[in-house]
JSON list of C-alpha atoms in Angstrom, two decimals:
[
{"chain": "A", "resi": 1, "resn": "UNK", "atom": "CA", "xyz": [21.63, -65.14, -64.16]},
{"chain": "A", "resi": 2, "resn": "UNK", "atom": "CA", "xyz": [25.24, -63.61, -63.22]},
{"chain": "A", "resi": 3, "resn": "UNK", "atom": "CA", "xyz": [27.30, -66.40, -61.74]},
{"chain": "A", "resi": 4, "resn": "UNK", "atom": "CA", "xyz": [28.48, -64.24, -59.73]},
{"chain": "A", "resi": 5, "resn": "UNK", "atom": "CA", "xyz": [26.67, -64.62, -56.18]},
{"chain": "A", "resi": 6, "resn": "UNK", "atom": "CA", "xyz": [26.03, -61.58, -53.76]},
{"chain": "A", "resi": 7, "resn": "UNK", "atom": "CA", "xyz": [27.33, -62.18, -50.52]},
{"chain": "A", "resi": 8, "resn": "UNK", "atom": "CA", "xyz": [24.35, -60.14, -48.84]},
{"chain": "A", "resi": 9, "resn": "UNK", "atom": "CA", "xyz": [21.76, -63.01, -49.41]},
{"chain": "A", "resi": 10, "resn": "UNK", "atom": "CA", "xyz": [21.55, -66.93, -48.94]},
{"chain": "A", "resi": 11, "resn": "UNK", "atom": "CA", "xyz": [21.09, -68.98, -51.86]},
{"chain": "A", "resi": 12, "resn": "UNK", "atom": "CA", "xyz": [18.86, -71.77, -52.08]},
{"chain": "A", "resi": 13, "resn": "UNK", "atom": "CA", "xyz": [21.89, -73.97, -53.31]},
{"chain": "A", "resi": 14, "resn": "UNK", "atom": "CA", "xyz": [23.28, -72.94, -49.62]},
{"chain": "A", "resi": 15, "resn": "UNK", "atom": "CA", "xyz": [20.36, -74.63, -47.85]},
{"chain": "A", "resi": 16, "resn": "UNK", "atom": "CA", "xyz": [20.35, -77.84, -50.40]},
{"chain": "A", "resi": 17, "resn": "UNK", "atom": "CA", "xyz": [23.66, -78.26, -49.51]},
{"chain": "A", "resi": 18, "resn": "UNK", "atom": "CA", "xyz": [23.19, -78.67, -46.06]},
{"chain": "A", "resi": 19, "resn": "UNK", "atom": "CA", "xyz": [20.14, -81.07, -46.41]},
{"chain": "A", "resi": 20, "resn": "UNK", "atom": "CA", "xyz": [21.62, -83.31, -49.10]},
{"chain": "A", "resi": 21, "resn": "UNK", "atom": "CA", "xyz": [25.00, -83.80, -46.85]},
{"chain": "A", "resi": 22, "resn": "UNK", "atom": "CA", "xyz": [22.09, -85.04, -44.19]},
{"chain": "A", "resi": 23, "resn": "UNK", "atom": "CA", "xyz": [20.60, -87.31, -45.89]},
{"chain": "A", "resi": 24, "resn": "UNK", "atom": "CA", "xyz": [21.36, -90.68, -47.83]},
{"chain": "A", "resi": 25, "resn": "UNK", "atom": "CA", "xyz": [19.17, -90.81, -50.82]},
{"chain": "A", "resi": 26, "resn": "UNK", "atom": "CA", "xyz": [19.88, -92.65, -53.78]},
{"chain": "A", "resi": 27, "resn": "UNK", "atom": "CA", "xyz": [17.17, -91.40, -55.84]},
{"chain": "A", "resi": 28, "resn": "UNK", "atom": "CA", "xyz": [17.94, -88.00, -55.15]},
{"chain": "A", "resi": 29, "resn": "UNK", "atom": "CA", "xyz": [21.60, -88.52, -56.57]},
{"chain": "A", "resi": 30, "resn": "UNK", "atom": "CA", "xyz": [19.71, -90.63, -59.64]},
{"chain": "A", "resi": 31, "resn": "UNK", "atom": "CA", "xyz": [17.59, -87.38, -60.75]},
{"chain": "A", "resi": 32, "resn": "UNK", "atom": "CA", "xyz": [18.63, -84.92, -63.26]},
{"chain": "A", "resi": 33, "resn": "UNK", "atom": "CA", "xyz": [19.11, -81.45, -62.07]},
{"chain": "A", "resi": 34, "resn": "UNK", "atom": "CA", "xyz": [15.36, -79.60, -62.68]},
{"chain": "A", "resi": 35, "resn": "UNK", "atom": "CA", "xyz": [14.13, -82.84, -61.03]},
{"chain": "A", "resi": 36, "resn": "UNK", "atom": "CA", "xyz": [16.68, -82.22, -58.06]},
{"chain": "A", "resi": 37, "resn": "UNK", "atom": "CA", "xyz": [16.24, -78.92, -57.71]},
{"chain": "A", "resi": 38, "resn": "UNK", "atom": "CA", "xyz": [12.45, -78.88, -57.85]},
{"chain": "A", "resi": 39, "resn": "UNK", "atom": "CA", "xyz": [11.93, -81.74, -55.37]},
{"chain": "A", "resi": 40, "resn": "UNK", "atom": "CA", "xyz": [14.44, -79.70, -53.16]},
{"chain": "A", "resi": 41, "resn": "UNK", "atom": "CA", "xyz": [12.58, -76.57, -53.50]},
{"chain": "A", "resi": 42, "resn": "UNK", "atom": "CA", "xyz": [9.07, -78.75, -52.66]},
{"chain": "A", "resi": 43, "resn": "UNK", "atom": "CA", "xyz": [11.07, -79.97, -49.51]},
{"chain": "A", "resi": 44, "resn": "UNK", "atom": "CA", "xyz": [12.47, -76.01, -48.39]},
{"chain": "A", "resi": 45, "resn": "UNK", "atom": "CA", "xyz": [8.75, -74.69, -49.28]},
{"chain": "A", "resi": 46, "resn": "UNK", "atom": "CA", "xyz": [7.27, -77.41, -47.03]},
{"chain": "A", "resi": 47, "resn": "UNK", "atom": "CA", "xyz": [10.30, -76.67, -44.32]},
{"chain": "A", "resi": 48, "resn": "UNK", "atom": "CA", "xyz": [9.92, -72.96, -44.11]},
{"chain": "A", "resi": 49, "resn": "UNK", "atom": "CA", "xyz": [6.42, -73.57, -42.94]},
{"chain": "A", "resi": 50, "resn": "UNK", "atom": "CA", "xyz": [6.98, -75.76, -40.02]},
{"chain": "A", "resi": 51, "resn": "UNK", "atom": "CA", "xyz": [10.09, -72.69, -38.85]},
{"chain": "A", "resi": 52, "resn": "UNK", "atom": "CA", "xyz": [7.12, -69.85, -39.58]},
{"chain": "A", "resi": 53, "resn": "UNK", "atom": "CA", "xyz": [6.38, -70.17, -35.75]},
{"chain": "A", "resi": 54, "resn": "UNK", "atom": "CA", "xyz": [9.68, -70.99, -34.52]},
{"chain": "A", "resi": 55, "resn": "UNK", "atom": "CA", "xyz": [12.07, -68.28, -36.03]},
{"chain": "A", "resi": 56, "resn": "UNK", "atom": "CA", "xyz": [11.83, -64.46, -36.28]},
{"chain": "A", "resi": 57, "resn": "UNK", "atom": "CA", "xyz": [13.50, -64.26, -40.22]},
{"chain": "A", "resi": 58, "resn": "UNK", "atom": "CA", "xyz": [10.64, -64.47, -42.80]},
{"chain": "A", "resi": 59, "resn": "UNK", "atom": "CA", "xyz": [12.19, -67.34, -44.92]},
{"chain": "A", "resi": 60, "resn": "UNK", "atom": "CA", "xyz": [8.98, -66.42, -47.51]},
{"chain": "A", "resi": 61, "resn": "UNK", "atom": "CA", "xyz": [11.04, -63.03, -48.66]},
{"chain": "A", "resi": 62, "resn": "UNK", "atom": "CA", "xyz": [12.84, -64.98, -51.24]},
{"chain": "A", "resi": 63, "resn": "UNK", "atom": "CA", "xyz": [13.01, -64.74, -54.82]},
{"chain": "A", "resi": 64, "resn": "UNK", "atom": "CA", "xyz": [12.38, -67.51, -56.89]},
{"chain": "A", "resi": 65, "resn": "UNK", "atom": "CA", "xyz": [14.10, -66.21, -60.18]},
{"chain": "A", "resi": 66, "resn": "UNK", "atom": "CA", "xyz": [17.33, -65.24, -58.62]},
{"chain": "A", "resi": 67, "resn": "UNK", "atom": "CA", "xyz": [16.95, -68.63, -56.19]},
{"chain": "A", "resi": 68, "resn": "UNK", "atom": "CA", "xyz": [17.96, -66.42, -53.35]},
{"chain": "A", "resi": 69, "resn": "UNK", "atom": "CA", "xyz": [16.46, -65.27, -50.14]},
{"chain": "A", "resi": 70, "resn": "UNK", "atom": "CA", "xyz": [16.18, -61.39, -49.36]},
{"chain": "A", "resi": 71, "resn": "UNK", "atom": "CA", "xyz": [18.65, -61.73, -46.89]},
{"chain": "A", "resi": 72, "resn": "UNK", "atom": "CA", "xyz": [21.26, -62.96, -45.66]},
{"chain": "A", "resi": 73, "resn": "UNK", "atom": "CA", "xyz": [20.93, -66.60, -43.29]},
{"chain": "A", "resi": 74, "resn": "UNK", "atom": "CA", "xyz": [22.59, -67.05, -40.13]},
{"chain": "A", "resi": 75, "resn": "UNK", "atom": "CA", "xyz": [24.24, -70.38, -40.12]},
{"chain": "A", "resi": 76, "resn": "UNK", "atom": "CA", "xyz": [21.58, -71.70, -37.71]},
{"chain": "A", "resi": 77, "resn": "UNK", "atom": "CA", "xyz": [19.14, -70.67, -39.80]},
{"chain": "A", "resi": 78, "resn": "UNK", "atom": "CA", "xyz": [20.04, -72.30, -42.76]},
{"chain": "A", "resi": 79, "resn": "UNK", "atom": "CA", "xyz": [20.63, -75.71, -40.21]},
{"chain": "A", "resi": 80, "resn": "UNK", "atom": "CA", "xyz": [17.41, -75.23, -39.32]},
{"chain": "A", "resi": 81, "resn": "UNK", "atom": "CA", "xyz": [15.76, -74.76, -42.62]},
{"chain": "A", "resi": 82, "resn": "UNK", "atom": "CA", "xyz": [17.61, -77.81, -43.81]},
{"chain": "A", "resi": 83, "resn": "UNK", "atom": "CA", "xyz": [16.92, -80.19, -40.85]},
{"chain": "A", "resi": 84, "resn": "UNK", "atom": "CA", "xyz": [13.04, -78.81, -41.49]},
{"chain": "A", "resi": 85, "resn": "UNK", "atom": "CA", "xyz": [13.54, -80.37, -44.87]},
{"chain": "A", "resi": 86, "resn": "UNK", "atom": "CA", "xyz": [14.73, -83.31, -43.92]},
{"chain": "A", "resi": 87, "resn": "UNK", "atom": "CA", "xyz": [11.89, -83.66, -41.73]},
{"chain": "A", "resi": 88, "resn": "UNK", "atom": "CA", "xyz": [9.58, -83.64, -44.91]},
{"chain": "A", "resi": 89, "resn": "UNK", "atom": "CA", "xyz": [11.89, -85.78, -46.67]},
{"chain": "A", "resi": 90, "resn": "UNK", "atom": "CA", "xyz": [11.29, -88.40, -44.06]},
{"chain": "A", "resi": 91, "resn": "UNK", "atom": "CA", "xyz": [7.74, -88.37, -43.94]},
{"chain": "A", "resi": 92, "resn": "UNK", "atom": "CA", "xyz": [7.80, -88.99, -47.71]},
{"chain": "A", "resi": 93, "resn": "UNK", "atom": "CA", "xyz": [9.85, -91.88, -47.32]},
{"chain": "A", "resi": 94, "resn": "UNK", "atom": "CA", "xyz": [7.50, -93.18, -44.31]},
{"chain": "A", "resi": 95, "resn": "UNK", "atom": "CA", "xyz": [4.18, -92.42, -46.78]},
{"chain": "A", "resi": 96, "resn": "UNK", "atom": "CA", "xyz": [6.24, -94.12, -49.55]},
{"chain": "A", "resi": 97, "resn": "UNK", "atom": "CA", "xyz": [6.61, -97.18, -47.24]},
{"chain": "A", "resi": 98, "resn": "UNK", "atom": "CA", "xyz": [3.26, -97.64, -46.37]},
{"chain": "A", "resi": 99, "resn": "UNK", "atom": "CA", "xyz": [2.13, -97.20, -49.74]},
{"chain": "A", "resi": 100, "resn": "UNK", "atom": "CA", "xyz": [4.39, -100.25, -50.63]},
{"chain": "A", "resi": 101, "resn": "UNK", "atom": "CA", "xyz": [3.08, -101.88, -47.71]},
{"chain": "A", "resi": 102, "resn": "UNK", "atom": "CA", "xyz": [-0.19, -101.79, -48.29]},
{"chain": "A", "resi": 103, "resn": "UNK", "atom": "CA", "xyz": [0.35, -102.56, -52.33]},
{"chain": "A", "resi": 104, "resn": "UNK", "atom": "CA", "xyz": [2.03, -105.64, -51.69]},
{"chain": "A", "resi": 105, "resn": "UNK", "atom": "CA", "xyz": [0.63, -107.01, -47.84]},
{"chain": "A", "resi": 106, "resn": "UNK", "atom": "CA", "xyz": [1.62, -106.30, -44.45]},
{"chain": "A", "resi": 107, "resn": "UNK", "atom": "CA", "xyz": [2.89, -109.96, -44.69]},
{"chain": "A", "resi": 108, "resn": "UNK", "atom": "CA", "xyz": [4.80, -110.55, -48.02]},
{"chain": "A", "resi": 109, "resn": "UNK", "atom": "CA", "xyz": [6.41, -106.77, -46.98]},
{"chain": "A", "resi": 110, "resn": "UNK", "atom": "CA", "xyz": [8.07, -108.01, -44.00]},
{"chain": "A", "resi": 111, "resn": "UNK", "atom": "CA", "xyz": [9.44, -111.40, -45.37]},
{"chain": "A", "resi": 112, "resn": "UNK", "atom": "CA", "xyz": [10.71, -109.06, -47.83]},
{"chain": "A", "resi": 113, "resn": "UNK", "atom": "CA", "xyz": [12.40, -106.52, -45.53]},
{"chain": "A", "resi": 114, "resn": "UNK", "atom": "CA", "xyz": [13.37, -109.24, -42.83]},
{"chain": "A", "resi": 115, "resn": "UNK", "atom": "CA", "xyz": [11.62, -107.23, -39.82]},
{"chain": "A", "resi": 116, "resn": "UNK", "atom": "CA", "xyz": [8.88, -106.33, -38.56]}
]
């Protein structure tokens, strides 16, 4: 791919960069880069469906090989997108949680996180 990026479209790197400086992950920052980028992508596929409703752009015209959407994002957009990530990012954490929870015992889980 030309490193070179056309200013007409948004990148997908555009939108990651937005959620990552929103969130405070330290797994994320432990993965290598196809892990990154395709747990990133999972989160931004999952977003873009919770915005279908909400926002006139079609955030599906993308292109996968290029990484790129078809056009060009307003900056609300792409704060939108990435706060819709986030959203999906938290709700794996949460599931992650209660998985733990439940593996170890409602009880031993709180002694071990010191709260309710």
């Amino acid at each position: 791919m030309d490193e070179t990026k056309d200013p007409n479209y948004t990148y997908y790197e555009e939108v990651y960069k937005s959620f990552l400086n929103s969130v405070d992950s330290y797994d994320l920052y432990q993965m290598d880069n196809d892990e990154l980028e395709e747990r990133l992508y999972g989160y931004m596929d999952a977003g873009r469906v919770a915005l279908e409703t909400y926002i006139s752009a079609d955030f599906f015209d993308d292109d996968i090989e290029a990484k790129r959407f078809n056009f060009k994002m307003k900056r609300y957009e792409i704060i939108l997108l990435a706060k819709s990530m986030k959203l999906e990012w938290i709700r794996e954490q949460k599931h992650s949680q209660e998985l733990m929870r439940k593996s170890i015992g409602d009880r031993d889980y709180s002694s071990t996180q010191g709260y309710q």
